[in-house]
mmCIF file of C-alpha atoms in Angstrom:
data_model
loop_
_atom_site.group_PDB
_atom_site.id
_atom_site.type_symbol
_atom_site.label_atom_id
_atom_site.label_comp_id
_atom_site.label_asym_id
_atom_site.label_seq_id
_atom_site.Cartn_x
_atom_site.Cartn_y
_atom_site.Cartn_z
ATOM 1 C CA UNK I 570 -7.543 -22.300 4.156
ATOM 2 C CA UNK I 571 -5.700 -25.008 5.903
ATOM 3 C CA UNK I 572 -7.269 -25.234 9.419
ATOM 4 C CA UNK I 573 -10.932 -25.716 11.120
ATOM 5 C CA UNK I 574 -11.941 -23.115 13.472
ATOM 6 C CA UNK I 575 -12.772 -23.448 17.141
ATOM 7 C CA UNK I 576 -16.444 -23.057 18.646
ATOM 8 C CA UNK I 577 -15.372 -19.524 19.460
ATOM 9 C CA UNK I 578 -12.980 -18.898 16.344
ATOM 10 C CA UNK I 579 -16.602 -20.229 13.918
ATOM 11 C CA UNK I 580 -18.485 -17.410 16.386
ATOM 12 C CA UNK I 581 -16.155 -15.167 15.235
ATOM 13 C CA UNK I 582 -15.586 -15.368 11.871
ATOM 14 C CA UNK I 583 -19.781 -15.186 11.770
ATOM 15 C CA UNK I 584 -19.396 -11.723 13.483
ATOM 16 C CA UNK I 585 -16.567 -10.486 11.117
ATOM 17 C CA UNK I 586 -18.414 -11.522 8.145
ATOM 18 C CA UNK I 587 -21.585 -10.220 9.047
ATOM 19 C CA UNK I 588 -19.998 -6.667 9.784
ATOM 20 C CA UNK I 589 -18.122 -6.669 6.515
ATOM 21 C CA UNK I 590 -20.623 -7.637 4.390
ATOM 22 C CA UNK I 591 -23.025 -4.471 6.358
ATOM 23 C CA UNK I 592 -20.790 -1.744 6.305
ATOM 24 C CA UNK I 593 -18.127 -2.294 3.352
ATOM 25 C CA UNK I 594 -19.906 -0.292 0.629
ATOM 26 C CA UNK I 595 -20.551 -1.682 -2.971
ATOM 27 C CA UNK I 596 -19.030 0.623 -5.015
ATOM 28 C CA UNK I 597 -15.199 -0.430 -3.023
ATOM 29 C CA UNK I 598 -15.505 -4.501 -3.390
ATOM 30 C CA UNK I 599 -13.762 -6.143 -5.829
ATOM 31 C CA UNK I 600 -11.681 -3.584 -6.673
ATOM 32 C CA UNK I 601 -8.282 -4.205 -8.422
ATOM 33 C CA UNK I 602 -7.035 -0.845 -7.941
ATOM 34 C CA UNK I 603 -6.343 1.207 -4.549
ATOM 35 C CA UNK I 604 -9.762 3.817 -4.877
ATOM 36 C CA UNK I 605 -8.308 7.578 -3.723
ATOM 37 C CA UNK I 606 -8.842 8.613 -0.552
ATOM 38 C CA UNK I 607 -11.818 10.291 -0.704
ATOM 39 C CA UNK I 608 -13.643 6.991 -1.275
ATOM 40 C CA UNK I 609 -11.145 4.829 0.500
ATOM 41 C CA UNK I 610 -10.916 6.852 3.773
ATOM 42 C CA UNK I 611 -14.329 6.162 5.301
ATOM 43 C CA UNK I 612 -13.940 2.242 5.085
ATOM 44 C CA UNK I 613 -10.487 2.763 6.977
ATOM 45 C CA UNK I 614 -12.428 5.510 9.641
ATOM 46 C CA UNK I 615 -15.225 2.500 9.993
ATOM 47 C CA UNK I 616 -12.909 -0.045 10.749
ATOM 48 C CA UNK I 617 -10.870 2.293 13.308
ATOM 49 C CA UNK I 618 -13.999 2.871 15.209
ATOM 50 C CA UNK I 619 -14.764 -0.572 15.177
ATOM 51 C CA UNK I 620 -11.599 -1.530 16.463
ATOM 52 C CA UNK I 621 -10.631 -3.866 13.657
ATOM 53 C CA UNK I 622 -8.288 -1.462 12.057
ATOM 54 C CA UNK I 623 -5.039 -3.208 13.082
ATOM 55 C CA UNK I 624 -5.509 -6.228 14.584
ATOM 56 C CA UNK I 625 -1.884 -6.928 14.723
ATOM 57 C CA UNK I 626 -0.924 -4.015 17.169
ATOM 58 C CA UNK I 627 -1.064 -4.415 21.302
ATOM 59 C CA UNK I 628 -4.102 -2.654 22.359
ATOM 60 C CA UNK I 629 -1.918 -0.874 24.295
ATOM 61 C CA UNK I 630 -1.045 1.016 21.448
ATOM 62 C CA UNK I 631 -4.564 1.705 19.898
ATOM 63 C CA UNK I 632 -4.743 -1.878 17.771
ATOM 64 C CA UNK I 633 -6.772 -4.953 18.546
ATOM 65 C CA UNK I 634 -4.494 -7.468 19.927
ATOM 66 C CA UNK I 635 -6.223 -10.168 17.679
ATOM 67 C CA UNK I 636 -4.604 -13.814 18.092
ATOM 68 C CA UNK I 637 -3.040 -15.164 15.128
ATOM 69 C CA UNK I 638 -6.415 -17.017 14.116
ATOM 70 C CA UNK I 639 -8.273 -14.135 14.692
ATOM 71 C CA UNK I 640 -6.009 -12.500 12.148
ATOM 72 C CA UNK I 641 -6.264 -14.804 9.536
ATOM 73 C CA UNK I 642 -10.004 -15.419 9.863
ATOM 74 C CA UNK I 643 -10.136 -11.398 9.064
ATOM 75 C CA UNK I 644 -7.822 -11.821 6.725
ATOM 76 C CA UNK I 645 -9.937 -14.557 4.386
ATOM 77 C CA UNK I 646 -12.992 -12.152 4.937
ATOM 78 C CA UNK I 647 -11.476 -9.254 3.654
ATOM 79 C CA UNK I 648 -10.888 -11.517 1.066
ATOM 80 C CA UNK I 649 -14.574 -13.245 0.366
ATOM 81 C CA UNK I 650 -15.869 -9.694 0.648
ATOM 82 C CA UNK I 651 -13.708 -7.982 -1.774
ATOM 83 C CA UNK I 652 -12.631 -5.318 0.536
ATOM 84 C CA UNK I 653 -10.119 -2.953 -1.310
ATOM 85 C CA UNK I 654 -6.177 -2.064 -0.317
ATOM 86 C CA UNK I 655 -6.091 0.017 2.471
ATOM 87 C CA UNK I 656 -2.675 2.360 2.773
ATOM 88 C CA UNK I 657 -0.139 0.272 4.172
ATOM 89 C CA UNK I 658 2.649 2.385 5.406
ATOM 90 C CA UNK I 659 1.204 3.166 8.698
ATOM 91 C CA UNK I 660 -0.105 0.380 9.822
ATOM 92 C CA UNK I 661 1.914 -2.512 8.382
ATOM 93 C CA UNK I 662 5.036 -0.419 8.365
ATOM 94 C CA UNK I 663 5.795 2.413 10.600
ATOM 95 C CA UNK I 664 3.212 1.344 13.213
ATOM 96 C CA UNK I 665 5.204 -1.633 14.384
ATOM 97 C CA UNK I 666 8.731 0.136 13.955
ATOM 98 C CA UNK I 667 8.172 2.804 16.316
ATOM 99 C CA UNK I 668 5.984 0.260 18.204
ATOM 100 C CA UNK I 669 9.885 -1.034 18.469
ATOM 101 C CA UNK I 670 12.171 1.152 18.056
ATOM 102 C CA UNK I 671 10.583 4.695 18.757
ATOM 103 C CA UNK I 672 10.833 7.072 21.959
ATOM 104 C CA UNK I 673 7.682 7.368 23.937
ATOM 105 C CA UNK I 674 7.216 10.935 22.558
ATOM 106 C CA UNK I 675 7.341 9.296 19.130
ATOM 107 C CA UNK I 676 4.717 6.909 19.692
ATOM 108 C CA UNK I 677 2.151 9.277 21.505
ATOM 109 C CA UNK I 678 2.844 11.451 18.413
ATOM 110 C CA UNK I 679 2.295 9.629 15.686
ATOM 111 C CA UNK I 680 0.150 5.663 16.573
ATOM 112 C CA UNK I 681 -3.254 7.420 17.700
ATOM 113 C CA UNK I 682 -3.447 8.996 14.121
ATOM 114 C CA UNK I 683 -2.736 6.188 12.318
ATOM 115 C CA UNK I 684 -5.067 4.013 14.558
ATOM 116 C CA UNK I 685 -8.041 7.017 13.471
ATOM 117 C CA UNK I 686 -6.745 7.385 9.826
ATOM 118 C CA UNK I 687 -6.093 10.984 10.156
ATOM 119 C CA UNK I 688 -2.384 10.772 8.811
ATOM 120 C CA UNK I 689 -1.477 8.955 6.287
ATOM 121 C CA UNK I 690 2.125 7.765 5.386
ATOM 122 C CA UNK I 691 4.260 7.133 2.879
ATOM 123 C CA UNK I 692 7.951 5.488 2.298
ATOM 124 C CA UNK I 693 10.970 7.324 1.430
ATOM 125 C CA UNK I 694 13.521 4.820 0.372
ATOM 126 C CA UNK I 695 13.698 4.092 -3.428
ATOM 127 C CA UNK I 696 15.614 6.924 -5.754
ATOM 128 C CA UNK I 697 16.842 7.215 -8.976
ATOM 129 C CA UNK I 698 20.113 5.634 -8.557
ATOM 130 C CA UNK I 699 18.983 3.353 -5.536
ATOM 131 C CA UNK I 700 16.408 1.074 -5.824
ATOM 132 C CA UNK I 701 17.406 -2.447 -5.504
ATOM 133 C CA UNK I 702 20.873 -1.661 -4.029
ATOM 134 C CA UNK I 703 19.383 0.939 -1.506
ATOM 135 C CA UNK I 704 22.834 1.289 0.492
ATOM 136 C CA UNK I 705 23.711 3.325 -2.215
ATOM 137 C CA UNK I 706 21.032 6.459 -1.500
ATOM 138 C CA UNK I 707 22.213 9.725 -1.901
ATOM 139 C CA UNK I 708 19.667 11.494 -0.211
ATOM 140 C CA UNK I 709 21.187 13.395 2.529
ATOM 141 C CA UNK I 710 20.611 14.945 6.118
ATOM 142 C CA UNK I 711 22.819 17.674 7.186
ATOM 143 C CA UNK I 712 22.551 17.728 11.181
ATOM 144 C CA UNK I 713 22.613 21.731 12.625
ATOM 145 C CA UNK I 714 21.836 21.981 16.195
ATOM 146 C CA UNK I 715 18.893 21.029 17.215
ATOM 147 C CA UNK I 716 17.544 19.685 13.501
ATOM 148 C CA UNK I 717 18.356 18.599 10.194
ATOM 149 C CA UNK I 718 18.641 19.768 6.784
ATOM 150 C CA UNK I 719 17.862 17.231 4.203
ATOM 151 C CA UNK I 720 18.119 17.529 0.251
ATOM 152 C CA UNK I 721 17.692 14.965 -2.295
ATOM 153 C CA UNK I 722 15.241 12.809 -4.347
ATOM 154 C CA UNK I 723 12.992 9.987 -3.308
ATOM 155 C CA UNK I 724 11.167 7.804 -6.085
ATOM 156 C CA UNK I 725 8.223 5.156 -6.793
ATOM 157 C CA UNK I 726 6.820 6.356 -3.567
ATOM 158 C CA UNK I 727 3.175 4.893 -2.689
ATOM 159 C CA UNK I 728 0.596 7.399 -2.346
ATOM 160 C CA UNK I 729 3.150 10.370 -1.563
ATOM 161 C CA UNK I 730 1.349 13.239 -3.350
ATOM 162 C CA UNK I 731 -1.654 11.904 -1.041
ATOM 163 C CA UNK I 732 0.616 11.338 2.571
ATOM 164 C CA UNK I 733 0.493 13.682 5.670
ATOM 165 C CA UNK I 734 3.939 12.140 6.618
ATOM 166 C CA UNK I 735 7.446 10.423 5.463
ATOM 167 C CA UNK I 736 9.563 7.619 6.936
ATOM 168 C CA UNK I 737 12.696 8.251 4.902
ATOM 169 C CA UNK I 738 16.646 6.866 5.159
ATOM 170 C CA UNK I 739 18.530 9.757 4.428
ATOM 171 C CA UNK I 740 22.202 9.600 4.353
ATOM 172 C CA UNK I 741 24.214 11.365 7.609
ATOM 173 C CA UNK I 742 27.683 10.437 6.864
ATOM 174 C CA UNK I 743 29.083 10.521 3.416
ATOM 175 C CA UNK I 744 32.230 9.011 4.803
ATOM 176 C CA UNK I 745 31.075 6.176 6.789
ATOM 177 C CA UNK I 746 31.857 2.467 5.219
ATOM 178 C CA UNK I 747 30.506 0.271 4.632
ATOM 179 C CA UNK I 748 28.006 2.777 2.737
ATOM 180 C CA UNK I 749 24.911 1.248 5.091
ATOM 181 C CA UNK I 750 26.756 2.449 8.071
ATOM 182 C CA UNK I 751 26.164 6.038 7.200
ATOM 183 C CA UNK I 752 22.118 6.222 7.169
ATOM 184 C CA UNK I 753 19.650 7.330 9.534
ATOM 185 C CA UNK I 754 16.159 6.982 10.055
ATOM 186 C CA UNK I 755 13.959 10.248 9.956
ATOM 187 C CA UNK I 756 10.332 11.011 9.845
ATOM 188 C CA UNK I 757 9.430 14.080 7.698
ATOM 189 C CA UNK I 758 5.839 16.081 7.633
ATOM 190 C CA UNK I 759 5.461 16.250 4.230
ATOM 191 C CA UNK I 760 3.560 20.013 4.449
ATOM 192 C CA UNK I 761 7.209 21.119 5.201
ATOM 193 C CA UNK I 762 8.517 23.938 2.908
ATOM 194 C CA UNK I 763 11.091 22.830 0.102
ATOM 195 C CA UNK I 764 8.986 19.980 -0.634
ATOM 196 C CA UNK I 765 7.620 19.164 -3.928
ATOM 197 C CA UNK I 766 5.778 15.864 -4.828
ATOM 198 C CA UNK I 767 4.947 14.662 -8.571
ATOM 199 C CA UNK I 768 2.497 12.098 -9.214
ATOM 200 C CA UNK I 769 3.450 8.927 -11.337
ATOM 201 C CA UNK I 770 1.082 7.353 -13.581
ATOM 202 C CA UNK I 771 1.852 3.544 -14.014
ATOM 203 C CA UNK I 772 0.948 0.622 -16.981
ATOM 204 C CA UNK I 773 -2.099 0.099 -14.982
ATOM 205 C CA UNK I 774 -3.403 3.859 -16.041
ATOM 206 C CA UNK I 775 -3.495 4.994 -12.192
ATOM 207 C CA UNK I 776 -1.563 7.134 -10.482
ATOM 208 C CA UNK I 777 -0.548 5.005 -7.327
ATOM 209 C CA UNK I 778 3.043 5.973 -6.483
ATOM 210 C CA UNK I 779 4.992 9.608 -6.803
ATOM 211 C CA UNK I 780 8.716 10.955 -6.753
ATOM 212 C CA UNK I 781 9.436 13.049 -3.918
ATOM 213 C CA UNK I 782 11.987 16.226 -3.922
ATOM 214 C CA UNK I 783 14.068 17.836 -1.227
ATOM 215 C CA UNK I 784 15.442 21.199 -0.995
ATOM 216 C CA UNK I 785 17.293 22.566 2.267
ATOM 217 C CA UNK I 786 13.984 20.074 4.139
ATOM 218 C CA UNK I 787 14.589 21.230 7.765
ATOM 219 C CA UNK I 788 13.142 17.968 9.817
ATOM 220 C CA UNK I 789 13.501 18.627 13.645
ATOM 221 C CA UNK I 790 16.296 16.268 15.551
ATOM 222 C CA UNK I 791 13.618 14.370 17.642
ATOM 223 C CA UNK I 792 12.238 12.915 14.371
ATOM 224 C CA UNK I 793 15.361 10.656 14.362
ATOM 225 C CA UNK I 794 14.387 7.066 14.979
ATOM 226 C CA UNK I 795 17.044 5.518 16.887
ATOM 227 C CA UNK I 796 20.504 6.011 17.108
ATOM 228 C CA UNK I 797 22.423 8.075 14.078
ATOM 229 C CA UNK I 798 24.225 6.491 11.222
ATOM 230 C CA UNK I 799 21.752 3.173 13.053
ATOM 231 C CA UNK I 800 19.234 3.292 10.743
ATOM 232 C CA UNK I 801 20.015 0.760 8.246
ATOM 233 C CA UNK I 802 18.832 -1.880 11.351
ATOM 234 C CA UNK I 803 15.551 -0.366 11.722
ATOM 235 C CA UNK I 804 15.141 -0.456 7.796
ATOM 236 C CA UNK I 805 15.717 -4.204 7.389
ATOM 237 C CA UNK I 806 13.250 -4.385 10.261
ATOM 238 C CA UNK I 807 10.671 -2.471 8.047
ATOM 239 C CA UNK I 808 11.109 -4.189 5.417
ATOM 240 C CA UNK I 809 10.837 -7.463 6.869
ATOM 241 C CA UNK I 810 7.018 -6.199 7.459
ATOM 242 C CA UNK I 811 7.231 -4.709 4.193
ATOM 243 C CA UNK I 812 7.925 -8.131 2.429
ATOM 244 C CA UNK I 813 5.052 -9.719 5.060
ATOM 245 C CA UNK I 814 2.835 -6.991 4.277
ATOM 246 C CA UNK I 815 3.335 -7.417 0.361
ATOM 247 C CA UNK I 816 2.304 -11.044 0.948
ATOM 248 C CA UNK I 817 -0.720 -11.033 2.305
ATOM 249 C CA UNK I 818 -2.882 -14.023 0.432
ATOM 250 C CA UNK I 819 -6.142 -11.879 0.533
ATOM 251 C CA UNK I 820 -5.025 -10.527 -2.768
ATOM 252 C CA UNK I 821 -4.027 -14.330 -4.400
ATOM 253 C CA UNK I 822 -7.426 -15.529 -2.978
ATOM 254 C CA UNK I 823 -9.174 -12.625 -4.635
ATOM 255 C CA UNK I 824 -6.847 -13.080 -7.485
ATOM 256 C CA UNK I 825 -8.017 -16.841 -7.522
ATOM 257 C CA UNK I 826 -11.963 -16.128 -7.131
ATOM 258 C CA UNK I 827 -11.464 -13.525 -10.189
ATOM 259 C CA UNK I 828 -10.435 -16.721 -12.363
ATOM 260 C CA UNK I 829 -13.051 -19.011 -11.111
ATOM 261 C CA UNK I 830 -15.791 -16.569 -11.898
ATOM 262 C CA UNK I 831 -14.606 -15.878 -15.414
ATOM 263 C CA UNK I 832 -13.605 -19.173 -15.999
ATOM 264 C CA UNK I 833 -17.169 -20.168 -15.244
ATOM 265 C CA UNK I 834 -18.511 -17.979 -17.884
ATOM 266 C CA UNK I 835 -16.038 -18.244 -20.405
ATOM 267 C CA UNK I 836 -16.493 -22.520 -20.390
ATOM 268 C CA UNK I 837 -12.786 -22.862 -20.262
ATOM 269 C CA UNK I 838 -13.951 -24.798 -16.704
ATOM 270 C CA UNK I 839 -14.950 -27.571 -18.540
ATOM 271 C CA UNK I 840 -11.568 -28.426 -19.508
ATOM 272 C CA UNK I 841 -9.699 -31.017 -17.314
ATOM 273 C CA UNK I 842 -6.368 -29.557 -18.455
ATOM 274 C CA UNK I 843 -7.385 -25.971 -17.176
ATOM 275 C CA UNK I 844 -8.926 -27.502 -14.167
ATOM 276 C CA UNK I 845 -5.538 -29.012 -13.011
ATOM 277 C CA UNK I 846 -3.736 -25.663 -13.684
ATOM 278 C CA UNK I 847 -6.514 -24.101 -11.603
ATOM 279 C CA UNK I 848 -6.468 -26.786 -8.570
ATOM 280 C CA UNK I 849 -2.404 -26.699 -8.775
ATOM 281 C CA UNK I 850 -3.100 -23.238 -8.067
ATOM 282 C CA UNK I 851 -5.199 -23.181 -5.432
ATOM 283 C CA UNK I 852 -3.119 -25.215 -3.493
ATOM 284 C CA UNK I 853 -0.357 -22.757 -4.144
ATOM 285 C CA UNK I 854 -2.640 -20.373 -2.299
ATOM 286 C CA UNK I 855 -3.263 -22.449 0.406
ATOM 287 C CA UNK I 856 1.084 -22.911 1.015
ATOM 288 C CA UNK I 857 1.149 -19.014 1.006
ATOM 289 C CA UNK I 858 -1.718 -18.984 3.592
ATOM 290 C CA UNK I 859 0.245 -21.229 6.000
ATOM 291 C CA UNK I 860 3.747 -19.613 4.905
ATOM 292 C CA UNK I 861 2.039 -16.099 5.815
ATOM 293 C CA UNK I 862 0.238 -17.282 9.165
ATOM 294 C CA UNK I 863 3.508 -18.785 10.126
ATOM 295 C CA UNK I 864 4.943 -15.331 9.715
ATOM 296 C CA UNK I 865 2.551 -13.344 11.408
ATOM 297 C CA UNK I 866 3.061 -16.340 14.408
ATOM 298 C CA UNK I 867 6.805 -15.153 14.807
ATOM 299 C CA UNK I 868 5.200 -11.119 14.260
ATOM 300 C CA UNK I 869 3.543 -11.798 17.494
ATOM 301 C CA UNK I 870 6.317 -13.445 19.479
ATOM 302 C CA UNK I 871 7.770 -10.098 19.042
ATOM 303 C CA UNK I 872 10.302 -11.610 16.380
ATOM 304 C CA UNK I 873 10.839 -9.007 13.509
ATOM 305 C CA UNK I 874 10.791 -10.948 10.242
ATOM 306 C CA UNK I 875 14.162 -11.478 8.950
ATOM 307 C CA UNK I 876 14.953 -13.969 5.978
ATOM 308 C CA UNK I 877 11.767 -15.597 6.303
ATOM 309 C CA UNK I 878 10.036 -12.492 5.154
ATOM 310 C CA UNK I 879 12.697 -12.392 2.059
ATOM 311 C CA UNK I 880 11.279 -15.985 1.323
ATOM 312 C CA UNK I 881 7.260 -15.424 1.377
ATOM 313 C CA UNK I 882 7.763 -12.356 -0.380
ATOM 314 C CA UNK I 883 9.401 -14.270 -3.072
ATOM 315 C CA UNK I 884 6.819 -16.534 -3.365
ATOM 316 C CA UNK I 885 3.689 -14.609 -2.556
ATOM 317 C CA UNK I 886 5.052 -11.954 -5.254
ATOM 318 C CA UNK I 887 5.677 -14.666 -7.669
ATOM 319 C CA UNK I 888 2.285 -16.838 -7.205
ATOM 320 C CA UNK I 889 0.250 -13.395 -7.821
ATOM 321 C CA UNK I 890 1.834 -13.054 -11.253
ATOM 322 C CA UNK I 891 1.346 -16.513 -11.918
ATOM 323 C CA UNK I 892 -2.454 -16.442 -10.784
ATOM 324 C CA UNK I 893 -3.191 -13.443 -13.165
ATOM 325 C CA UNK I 894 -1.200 -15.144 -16.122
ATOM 326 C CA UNK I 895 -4.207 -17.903 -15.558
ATOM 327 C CA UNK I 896 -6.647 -15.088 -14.934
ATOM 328 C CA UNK I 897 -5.510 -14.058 -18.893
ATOM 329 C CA UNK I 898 -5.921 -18.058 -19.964
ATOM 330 C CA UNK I 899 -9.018 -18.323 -18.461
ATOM 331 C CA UNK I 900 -10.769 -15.290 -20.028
ATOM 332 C CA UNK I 901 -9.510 -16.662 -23.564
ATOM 333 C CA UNK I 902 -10.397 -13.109 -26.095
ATOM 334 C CA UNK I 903 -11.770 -10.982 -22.857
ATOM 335 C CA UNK I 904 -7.696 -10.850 -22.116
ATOM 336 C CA UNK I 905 -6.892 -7.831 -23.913
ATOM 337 C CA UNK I 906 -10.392 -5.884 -23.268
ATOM 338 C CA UNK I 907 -9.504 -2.643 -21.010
ATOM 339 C CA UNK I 908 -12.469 -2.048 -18.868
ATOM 340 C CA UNK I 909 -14.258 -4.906 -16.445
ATOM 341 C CA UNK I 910 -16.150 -7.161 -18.252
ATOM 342 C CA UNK I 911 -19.475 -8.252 -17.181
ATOM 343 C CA UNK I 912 -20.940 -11.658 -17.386
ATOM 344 C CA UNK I 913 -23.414 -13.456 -15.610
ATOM 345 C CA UNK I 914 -21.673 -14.453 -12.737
ATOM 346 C CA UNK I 915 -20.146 -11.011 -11.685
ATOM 347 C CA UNK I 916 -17.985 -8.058 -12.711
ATOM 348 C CA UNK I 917 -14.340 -9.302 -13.638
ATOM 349 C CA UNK I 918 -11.260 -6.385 -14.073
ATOM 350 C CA UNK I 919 -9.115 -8.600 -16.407
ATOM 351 C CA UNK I 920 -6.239 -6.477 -17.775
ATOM 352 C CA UNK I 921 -5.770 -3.706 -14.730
ATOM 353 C CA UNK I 922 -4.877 -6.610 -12.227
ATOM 354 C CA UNK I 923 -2.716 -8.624 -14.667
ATOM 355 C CA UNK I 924 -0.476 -5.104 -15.127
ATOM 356 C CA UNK I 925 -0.205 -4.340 -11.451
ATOM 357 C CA UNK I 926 1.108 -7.718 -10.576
ATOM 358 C CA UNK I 927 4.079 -6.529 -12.929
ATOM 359 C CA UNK I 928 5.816 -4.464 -10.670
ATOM 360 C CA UNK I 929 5.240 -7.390 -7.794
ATOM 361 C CA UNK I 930 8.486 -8.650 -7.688
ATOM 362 C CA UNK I 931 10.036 -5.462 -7.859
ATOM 363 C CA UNK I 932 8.926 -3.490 -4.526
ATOM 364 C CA UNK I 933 9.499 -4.630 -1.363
ATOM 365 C CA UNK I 934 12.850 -5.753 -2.452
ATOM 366 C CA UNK I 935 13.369 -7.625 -5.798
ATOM 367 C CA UNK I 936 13.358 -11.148 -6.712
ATOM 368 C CA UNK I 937 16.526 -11.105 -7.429
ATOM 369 C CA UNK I 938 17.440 -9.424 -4.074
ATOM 370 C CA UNK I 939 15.419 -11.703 -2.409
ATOM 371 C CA UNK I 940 17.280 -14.627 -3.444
ATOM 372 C CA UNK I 941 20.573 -13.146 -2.975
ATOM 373 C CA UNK I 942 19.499 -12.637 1.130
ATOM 374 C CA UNK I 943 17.868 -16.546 1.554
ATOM 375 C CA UNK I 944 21.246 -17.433 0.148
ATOM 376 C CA UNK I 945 23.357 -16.119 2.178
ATOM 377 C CA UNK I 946 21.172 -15.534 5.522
ATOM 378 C CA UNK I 947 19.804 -19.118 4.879
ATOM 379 C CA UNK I 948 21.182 -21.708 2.416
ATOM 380 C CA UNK I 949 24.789 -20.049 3.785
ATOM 381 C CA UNK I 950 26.588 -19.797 0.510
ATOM 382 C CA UNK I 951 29.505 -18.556 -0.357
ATOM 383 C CA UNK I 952 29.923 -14.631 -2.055
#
């Protein structure tokens, strides 16, 4: 987006986009939504065995140790291909945390099957009463010898009713202030009796996240990442490749080739008004590309994200609702029409897109959250 590649970085992107375009299957590109597992899965399983599944990781642990231009050529070839959302939570999330912060047991456990795709993960922080504020969680973990015992309620959790395993912060002491002091970091195998998992259907008619329940959950003691009562550190850590993760611009350049096409067929590209809107927006794209490559840069100086990820996730989040607001403009009476709509130039999902982006600025940390952190971790203002 903003660079020219090297003699061996042009090689390269040649080989990735050659593979891509081979073995990614038509019926997954260009897809809005994440498909289920049964059709997702096999992309993920081709990708493992080609070694391209996490090109972030050390190959030490299983991933490709890809240099940051490596990763962003991959990443604008996922994009020109179409390739859809692959689950997250073990690769972009728990991967790198235990990668960090786990025991050597821990990681020997749990990174080969991630690596293969034979586990899948999901997130247990959000509940009922503790979204944005998450210090205030009321899940809790009893410790009795040689495990725990946790009750309680997790919510908007991302593919939970189709996860092998949990990375939850329960809470270990009720007593402890401030309230952060008191949670710890556990990882829970879901197929663990006393736990029940409800799918939630969203605005955007599919059925991407669940709520999770607890009753008397007994989770053995060497699931405990890090320290007890430590793991409000390791969570900010997460979710510093949460809010990285969340901003990946493969989905605003997708988002952006989605208006082009139907802009193309719909006229509205002869306008010179619309056309301004459009190039203001591509360069918008092409900021978050170098904001996001930037991050990944300090990713792989073995610098956990901290209020820098607060700030791209801000903006990525933001820009994606903005790009689908011109994605609406551009298709002009199409807007409102459920289902893709063909035209000459392609297959464009209108409507699903412009109601996931919604709930953009609300996962991964708020907006509104994310403002509060740059101005205090960054800008240094007062309470």
């Amino acid at each position: 987006m903003f660079r020219h590649d090297s003699p061996d970085e042009a090689a390269f992107r040649a080989e990735v986009r050659s593979w891509y375009e081979a073995n990614l299957p038509a019926s997954l590109r260009g897809r809005t939504n994440r498909p289920p597992p049964a059709e997702l899965m096999p992309w993920y399983h081709a990708l493992s065995r080609k070694g391209w599944i996490a090109p972030h990781w050390p190959q030490e642990h299983g991933g490709m140790g890809a240099t940051l231009n490596q990763q962003i050529i991959m990443t604008e070839e996922l994009a020109r291909v179409g390739a859809p959302h692959l689950p997250a939570q073990g690769l972009h999330h728990i991967g790198p945390i235990l990668i960090e912060f786990g025991t050597a047991a821990q990681k020997a456990n749990h990174l080969p099957p991630i690596i293969d795709g034979s586990v899948i993960w999901a997130q247990g922080y959000s509940e009922p009463g503790a979204g944005s504020d998450l210090a205030s969680l009321a899940t809790r973990a009893t410790l009795e010898g040689d495990h725990f015992v946790v009750n309680g309620q997790k919510i908007w959790t991302t593919w939970g009713h189709h996860s092998h395993w949990m990375f939850a912060l329960v809470r270990t002491d009720r007593e402890a202030q401030p309230r952060h002091a008191g949670i710890s970091f556990l990882l829970i195998d879901l197929a663990t009796p006393g736990i029940r998992i409800r799918p939630i259907r969203t605005i955007a008619g599919d059925d991407e996240f669940s709520e999770v329940f607890f009753d008397d959950v007994v989770v053995p003691a060497e699931n405990l990442v890090g320290k007890l009562n430590d793991g409000w550190r390791i969570a900010n850590a997460l979710l510093g490749h949460e809010r990285l993760g969340t901003s990946n611009p493969q989905f605003a350049l997708m988002a952006l080739e989605r208006i082009r096409t139907i802009a193309r067929a719909t006229g509205i590209m002869a306008d010179p008004a619309f056309r301004d809107r459009l190039a203001a927006a591509s360069i918008n794209v092409t900021a978050l590309s170098a904001l996001f490559s930037h991050a990944v840069e300090l990713t792989n100086r073995a610098r956990s994200p901290g209020p820098e990820a607060s700030i791209i996730k801000i903006y990525g989040s933001e820009l994606l609702q903005s790009l689908n607001d011109l994605l609406l403009e551009a298709a002009g009476s199409q807007a409102s029409i459920e289902h893709p709509v063909t035209t000459e130039l392609g297959i464009v999902d209108i409507s699903t897109p412009f109601l996931q982006v919604r709930r953009a600025t609300i996962y991964g940390g708020s907006s509104e959250i994310q403002r509060n952190i740059v101005a205090r971790r960054v800008l240094n203002l007062p309470q």
